[in-house]
Amino acid sequence: MTVTSVDKDLDRLTLTVIADFTAPVEKVWQLWADPRQLERWWGPPTYPATVEEHDLTPGGEVRYFMTGPEGEKFGGWWRVATVTPPTALEFTDGFSGPDGKPNPEMPTTAVRMTLSEHEGGTRMELRSVFDAREQMEQLAEMGMVEGLGQSIGQMDDLLVAA
């Protein structure tokens, strides 16, 4: 498993996941930058993602849905804030309804992903910031922490195959 630490800080309303890979930074970046590669790891193994739109430019959007084991679909979106290839990406992450539009009843999180060289490979830090403790708890109850760990766990195989 690539995840080396998970830190839930209820006081600062952050969830920080650190993962280490043996691949170079540029190769790990491609797992975010290439929509076909993103589909292969974004989402737990039993909820594969399908990326419908992928614009990693400031103001751009990424739209996707995950398909559950029973065929149910769960939509999501990112609104890209900043992109610094191949080391950083900041975006707002949210849920969408069946129409693909953002669901205002669900919480959003501000996400910052950074990649840095670490011990001959790459360290990825993925920090999610929540607006309120209730939102953080709601997403944790929905399985966000476990799902994120499972998703990131799929990156190793893709880096070996790439």
PDB file of C-alpha atoms in Angstrom:
ATOM      1  CA  MET A   1       0.000   0.000   0.000  1.00  0.00           C
ATOM      2  CA  THR A   2       1.360   3.384  -0.994  1.00  0.00           C
ATOM      3  CA  VAL A   3      -0.446   5.413   1.658  1.00  0.00           C
ATOM      4  CA  THR A   4       2.053   6.169   4.409  1.00  0.00           C
ATOM      5  CA  SER A   5      -0.117   8.400   6.623  1.00  0.00           C
ATOM      6  CA  VAL A   6      -3.641   9.716   7.056  1.00  0.00           C
ATOM      7  CA  ASP A   7      -4.209  12.689   9.343  1.00  0.00           C
ATOM      8  CA  LYS A   8      -7.728  13.830  10.231  1.00  0.00           C
ATOM      9  CA  ASP A   9      -7.528  17.189  12.000  1.00  0.00           C
ATOM     10  CA  LEU A  10     -10.985  18.132  13.258  1.00  0.00           C
ATOM     11  CA  ASP A  11      -9.752  21.451  14.656  1.00  0.00           C
ATOM     12  CA  ARG A  12      -8.303  22.580  11.321  1.00  0.00           C
ATOM     13  CA  LEU A  13     -11.002  20.772   9.290  1.00  0.00           C
ATOM     14  CA  THR A  14      -8.409  18.968   7.167  1.00  0.00           C
ATOM     15  CA  LEU A  15      -7.803  15.461   5.954  1.00  0.00           C
ATOM     16  CA  THR A  16      -4.240  14.922   4.752  1.00  0.00           C
ATOM     17  CA  VAL A  17      -3.162  11.742   2.999  1.00  0.00           C
ATOM     18  CA  ILE A  18       0.517  11.121   2.247  1.00  0.00           C
ATOM     19  CA  ALA A  19       1.533   8.442  -0.242  1.00  0.00           C
ATOM     20  CA  ASP A  20       4.981   7.430  -1.477  1.00  0.00           C
ATOM     21  CA  PHE A  21       5.733   5.937  -4.879  1.00  0.00           C
ATOM     22  CA  THR A  22       8.909   4.540  -6.434  1.00  0.00           C
ATOM     23  CA  ALA A  23       8.120   6.303  -9.743  1.00  0.00           C
ATOM     24  CA  PRO A  24       9.398   9.764 -10.738  1.00  0.00           C
ATOM     25  CA  VAL A  25       7.260  12.879 -10.191  1.00  0.00           C
ATOM     26  CA  GLU A  26       6.416  13.254 -13.902  1.00  0.00           C
ATOM     27  CA  LYS A  27       5.027   9.726 -14.071  1.00  0.00           C
ATOM     28  CA  VAL A  28       2.814  10.232 -10.992  1.00  0.00           C
ATOM     29  CA  TRP A  29       1.630  13.567 -12.429  1.00  0.00           C
ATOM     30  CA  GLN A  30       0.399  11.747 -15.538  1.00  0.00           C
ATOM     31  CA  LEU A  31      -2.038   9.758 -13.387  1.00  0.00           C
ATOM     32  CA  TRP A  32      -3.784  13.095 -12.727  1.00  0.00           C
ATOM     33  CA  ALA A  33      -3.155  14.784 -16.088  1.00  0.00           C
ATOM     34  CA  ASP A  34      -4.334  11.969 -18.383  1.00  0.00           C
ATOM     35  CA  PRO A  35      -8.111  11.360 -18.061  1.00  0.00           C
ATOM     36  CA  ARG A  36      -7.812   7.710 -19.142  1.00  0.00           C
ATOM     37  CA  GLN A  37      -5.249   7.075 -16.396  1.00  0.00           C
ATOM     38  CA  LEU A  38      -7.299   9.055 -13.852  1.00  0.00           C
ATOM     39  CA  GLU A  39     -10.250   6.748 -14.574  1.00  0.00           C
ATOM     40  CA  ARG A  40      -8.171   3.748 -13.613  1.00  0.00           C
ATOM     41  CA  TRP A  41      -7.595   4.873 -10.020  1.00  0.00           C
ATOM     42  CA  TRP A  42      -9.980   7.717  -9.055  1.00  0.00           C
ATOM     43  CA  GLY A  43     -12.567   5.875  -7.007  1.00  0.00           C
ATOM     44  CA  PRO A  44     -12.443   2.675  -4.983  1.00  0.00           C
ATOM     45  CA  PRO A  45     -11.911  -0.554  -6.968  1.00  0.00           C
ATOM     46  CA  THR A  46     -15.610  -1.470  -6.846  1.00  0.00           C
ATOM     47  CA  TYR A  47     -16.649   2.058  -7.985  1.00  0.00           C
ATOM     48  CA  PRO A  48     -14.658   2.741 -11.176  1.00  0.00           C
ATOM     49  CA  ALA A  49     -14.719   6.262 -12.579  1.00  0.00           C
ATOM     50  CA  THR A  50     -15.633   7.453 -16.053  1.00  0.00           C
ATOM     51  CA  VAL A  51     -14.235  10.909 -16.854  1.00  0.00           C
ATOM     52  CA  GLU A  52     -16.558  12.903 -19.119  1.00  0.00           C
ATOM     53  CA  GLU A  53     -14.686  16.213 -19.106  1.00  0.00           C
ATOM     54  CA  HIS A  54     -11.055  16.872 -18.159  1.00  0.00           C
ATOM     55  CA  ASP A  55      -9.734  20.433 -18.343  1.00  0.00           C
ATOM     56  CA  LEU A  56      -6.769  20.912 -16.007  1.00  0.00           C
ATOM     57  CA  THR A  57      -6.441  24.647 -16.535  1.00  0.00           C
ATOM     58  CA  PRO A  58      -7.314  27.374 -14.018  1.00  0.00           C
ATOM     59  CA  GLY A  59     -11.103  27.743 -14.162  1.00  0.00           C
ATOM     60  CA  GLY A  60     -11.402  24.409 -15.972  1.00  0.00           C
ATOM     61  CA  GLU A  61     -13.532  21.507 -14.832  1.00  0.00           C
ATOM     62  CA  VAL A  62     -13.269  17.794 -14.483  1.00  0.00           C
ATOM     63  CA  ARG A  63     -16.589  15.946 -14.564  1.00  0.00           C
ATOM     64  CA  TYR A  64     -16.907  12.251 -13.853  1.00  0.00           C
ATOM     65  CA  PHE A  65     -19.141   9.572 -12.456  1.00  0.00           C
ATOM     66  CA  MET A  66     -18.427   6.398 -10.527  1.00  0.00           C
ATOM     67  CA  THR A  67     -20.363   3.231 -11.209  1.00  0.00           C
ATOM     68  CA  GLY A  68     -21.170   1.059  -8.207  1.00  0.00           C
ATOM     69  CA  PRO A  69     -21.333  -2.744  -8.098  1.00  0.00           C
ATOM     70  CA  GLU A  70     -25.089  -2.709  -8.765  1.00  0.00           C
ATOM     71  CA  GLY A  71     -24.748  -0.288 -11.690  1.00  0.00           C
ATOM     72  CA  GLU A  72     -25.712   2.814  -9.702  1.00  0.00           C
ATOM     73  CA  LYS A  73     -23.996   6.038 -10.776  1.00  0.00           C
ATOM     74  CA  PHE A  74     -22.509   8.704  -8.491  1.00  0.00           C
ATOM     75  CA  GLY A  75     -21.459  11.965 -10.115  1.00  0.00           C
ATOM     76  CA  GLY A  76     -18.656  14.272  -9.147  1.00  0.00           C
ATOM     77  CA  TRP A  77     -16.848  17.380 -10.368  1.00  0.00           C
ATOM     78  CA  TRP A  78     -13.712  19.420  -9.794  1.00  0.00           C
ATOM     79  CA  ARG A  79     -13.356  23.127 -10.423  1.00  0.00           C
ATOM     80  CA  VAL A  80      -9.665  23.727 -11.042  1.00  0.00           C
ATOM     81  CA  ALA A  81      -8.091  26.671  -9.188  1.00  0.00           C
ATOM     82  CA  THR A  82      -4.378  26.316  -9.961  1.00  0.00           C
ATOM     83  CA  VAL A  83      -2.184  23.927 -11.919  1.00  0.00           C
ATOM     84  CA  THR A  84       1.610  23.741 -11.708  1.00  0.00           C
ATOM     85  CA  PRO A  85       2.672  20.728 -13.795  1.00  0.00           C
ATOM     86  CA  PRO A  86       4.143  18.374 -12.730  1.00  0.00           C
ATOM     87  CA  THR A  87       4.048  19.213  -9.031  1.00  0.00           C
ATOM     88  CA  ALA A  88       0.751  20.756  -7.895  1.00  0.00           C
ATOM     89  CA  LEU A  89      -2.961  20.897  -8.515  1.00  0.00           C
ATOM     90  CA  GLU A  90      -5.624  22.730  -6.515  1.00  0.00           C
ATOM     91  CA  PHE A  91      -9.332  22.244  -7.053  1.00  0.00           C
ATOM     92  CA  THR A  92     -12.746  22.274  -5.420  1.00  0.00           C
ATOM     93  CA  ASP A  93     -14.236  18.784  -5.304  1.00  0.00           C
ATOM     94  CA  GLY A  94     -17.976  18.208  -5.185  1.00  0.00           C
ATOM     95  CA  PHE A  95     -20.855  15.897  -5.952  1.00  0.00           C
ATOM     96  CA  SER A  96     -23.218  16.206  -8.894  1.00  0.00           C
ATOM     97  CA  GLY A  97     -26.781  15.102  -9.405  1.00  0.00           C
ATOM     98  CA  PRO A  98     -28.129  12.826 -12.150  1.00  0.00           C
ATOM     99  CA  ASP A  99     -28.105  15.820 -14.531  1.00  0.00           C
ATOM    100  CA  GLY A 100     -24.337  16.252 -14.050  1.00  0.00           C
ATOM    101  CA  LYS A 101     -24.755  19.644 -12.360  1.00  0.00           C
ATOM    102  CA  PRO A 102     -23.265  20.345  -8.906  1.00  0.00           C
ATOM    103  CA  ASN A 103     -25.484  19.136  -6.068  1.00  0.00           C
ATOM    104  CA  PRO A 104     -25.831  22.123  -3.678  1.00  0.00           C
ATOM    105  CA  GLU A 105     -27.095  19.842  -0.901  1.00  0.00           C
ATOM    106  CA  MET A 106     -23.773  18.014  -0.695  1.00  0.00           C
ATOM    107  CA  PRO A 107     -20.567  19.449   0.782  1.00  0.00           C
ATOM    108  CA  THR A 108     -17.580  20.509  -1.271  1.00  0.00           C
ATOM    109  CA  THR A 109     -13.929  20.352  -0.278  1.00  0.00           C
ATOM    110  CA  ALA A 110     -10.909  22.409  -1.292  1.00  0.00           C
ATOM    111  CA  VAL A 111      -8.174  20.000  -2.377  1.00  0.00           C
ATOM    112  CA  ARG A 112      -4.462  20.626  -2.829  1.00  0.00           C
ATOM    113  CA  MET A 113      -2.350  17.859  -4.349  1.00  0.00           C
ATOM    114  CA  THR A 114       1.410  18.243  -4.354  1.00  0.00           C
ATOM    115  CA  LEU A 115       4.127  15.974  -5.694  1.00  0.00           C
ATOM    116  CA  SER A 116       7.751  16.164  -4.604  1.00  0.00           C
ATOM    117  CA  GLU A 117      10.864  14.051  -5.003  1.00  0.00           C
ATOM    118  CA  HIS A 118      11.323  11.796  -1.995  1.00  0.00           C
ATOM    119  CA  GLU A 119      13.932   9.071  -1.435  1.00  0.00           C
ATOM    120  CA  GLY A 120      14.441   8.442  -5.149  1.00  0.00           C
ATOM    121  CA  GLY A 121      10.707   8.392  -5.877  1.00  0.00           C
ATOM    122  CA  THR A 122       7.730  10.652  -5.342  1.00  0.00           C
ATOM    123  CA  ARG A 123       5.780  11.780  -2.299  1.00  0.00           C
ATOM    124  CA  MET A 124       2.193  12.824  -2.923  1.00  0.00           C
ATOM    125  CA  GLU A 125       0.389  14.946  -0.360  1.00  0.00           C
ATOM    126  CA  LEU A 126      -3.349  15.220  -0.813  1.00  0.00           C
ATOM    127  CA  ARG A 127      -4.957  17.731   1.560  1.00  0.00           C
ATOM    128  CA  SER A 128      -8.714  18.250   1.707  1.00  0.00           C
ATOM    129  CA  VAL A 129     -10.092  21.252   3.579  1.00  0.00           C
ATOM    130  CA  PHE A 130     -13.718  21.258   4.718  1.00  0.00           C
ATOM    131  CA  ASP A 131     -15.999  24.235   5.373  1.00  0.00           C
ATOM    132  CA  ALA A 132     -17.427  22.839   8.608  1.00  0.00           C
ATOM    133  CA  ARG A 133     -16.935  19.981  11.037  1.00  0.00           C
ATOM    134  CA  GLU A 134     -20.384  18.610  10.132  1.00  0.00           C
ATOM    135  CA  GLN A 135     -19.362  18.358   6.473  1.00  0.00           C
ATOM    136  CA  MET A 136     -16.147  16.597   7.392  1.00  0.00           C
ATOM    137  CA  GLU A 137     -18.053  14.121   9.560  1.00  0.00           C
ATOM    138  CA  GLN A 138     -20.715  13.595   6.864  1.00  0.00           C
ATOM    139  CA  LEU A 139     -18.117  12.718   4.228  1.00  0.00           C
ATOM    140  CA  ALA A 140     -16.214  10.494   6.670  1.00  0.00           C
ATOM    141  CA  GLU A 141     -19.453   8.599   7.391  1.00  0.00           C
ATOM    142  CA  MET A 142     -19.942   8.176   3.626  1.00  0.00           C
ATOM    143  CA  GLY A 143     -16.582   6.363   3.500  1.00  0.00           C
ATOM    144  CA  MET A 144     -14.390   9.142   2.080  1.00  0.00           C
ATOM    145  CA  VAL A 145     -11.302   8.213   4.106  1.00  0.00           C
ATOM    146  CA  GLU A 146     -11.421   4.506   3.253  1.00  0.00           C
ATOM    147  CA  GLY A 147     -12.376   5.205  -0.361  1.00  0.00           C
ATOM    148  CA  LEU A 148      -9.501   7.630  -0.821  1.00  0.00           C
ATOM    149  CA  GLY A 149      -7.044   5.104   0.597  1.00  0.00           C
ATOM    150  CA  GLN A 150      -8.368   2.389  -1.733  1.00  0.00           C
ATOM    151  CA  SER A 151      -8.216   4.744  -4.708  1.00  0.00           C
ATOM    152  CA  ILE A 152      -4.632   5.810  -4.067  1.00  0.00           C
ATOM    153  CA  GLY A 153      -3.737   2.160  -3.476  1.00  0.00           C
ATOM    154  CA  GLN A 154      -4.500   1.482  -7.164  1.00  0.00           C
ATOM    155  CA  MET A 155      -1.873   3.971  -8.366  1.00  0.00           C
ATOM    156  CA  ASP A 156       1.099   1.631  -7.791  1.00  0.00           C
ATOM    157  CA  ASP A 157      -0.039  -0.910 -10.385  1.00  0.00           C
ATOM    158  CA  LEU A 158      -0.589   1.834 -12.938  1.00  0.00           C
ATOM    159  CA  LEU A 159       2.872   3.280 -12.343  1.00  0.00           C
ATOM    160  CA  VAL A 160       4.474  -0.151 -12.838  1.00  0.00           C
ATOM    161  CA  ALA A 161       2.480  -0.785 -16.033  1.00  0.00           C
ATOM    162  CA  ALA A 162       3.066   2.692 -17.490  1.00  0.00           C
TER     163      ALA A 162
END
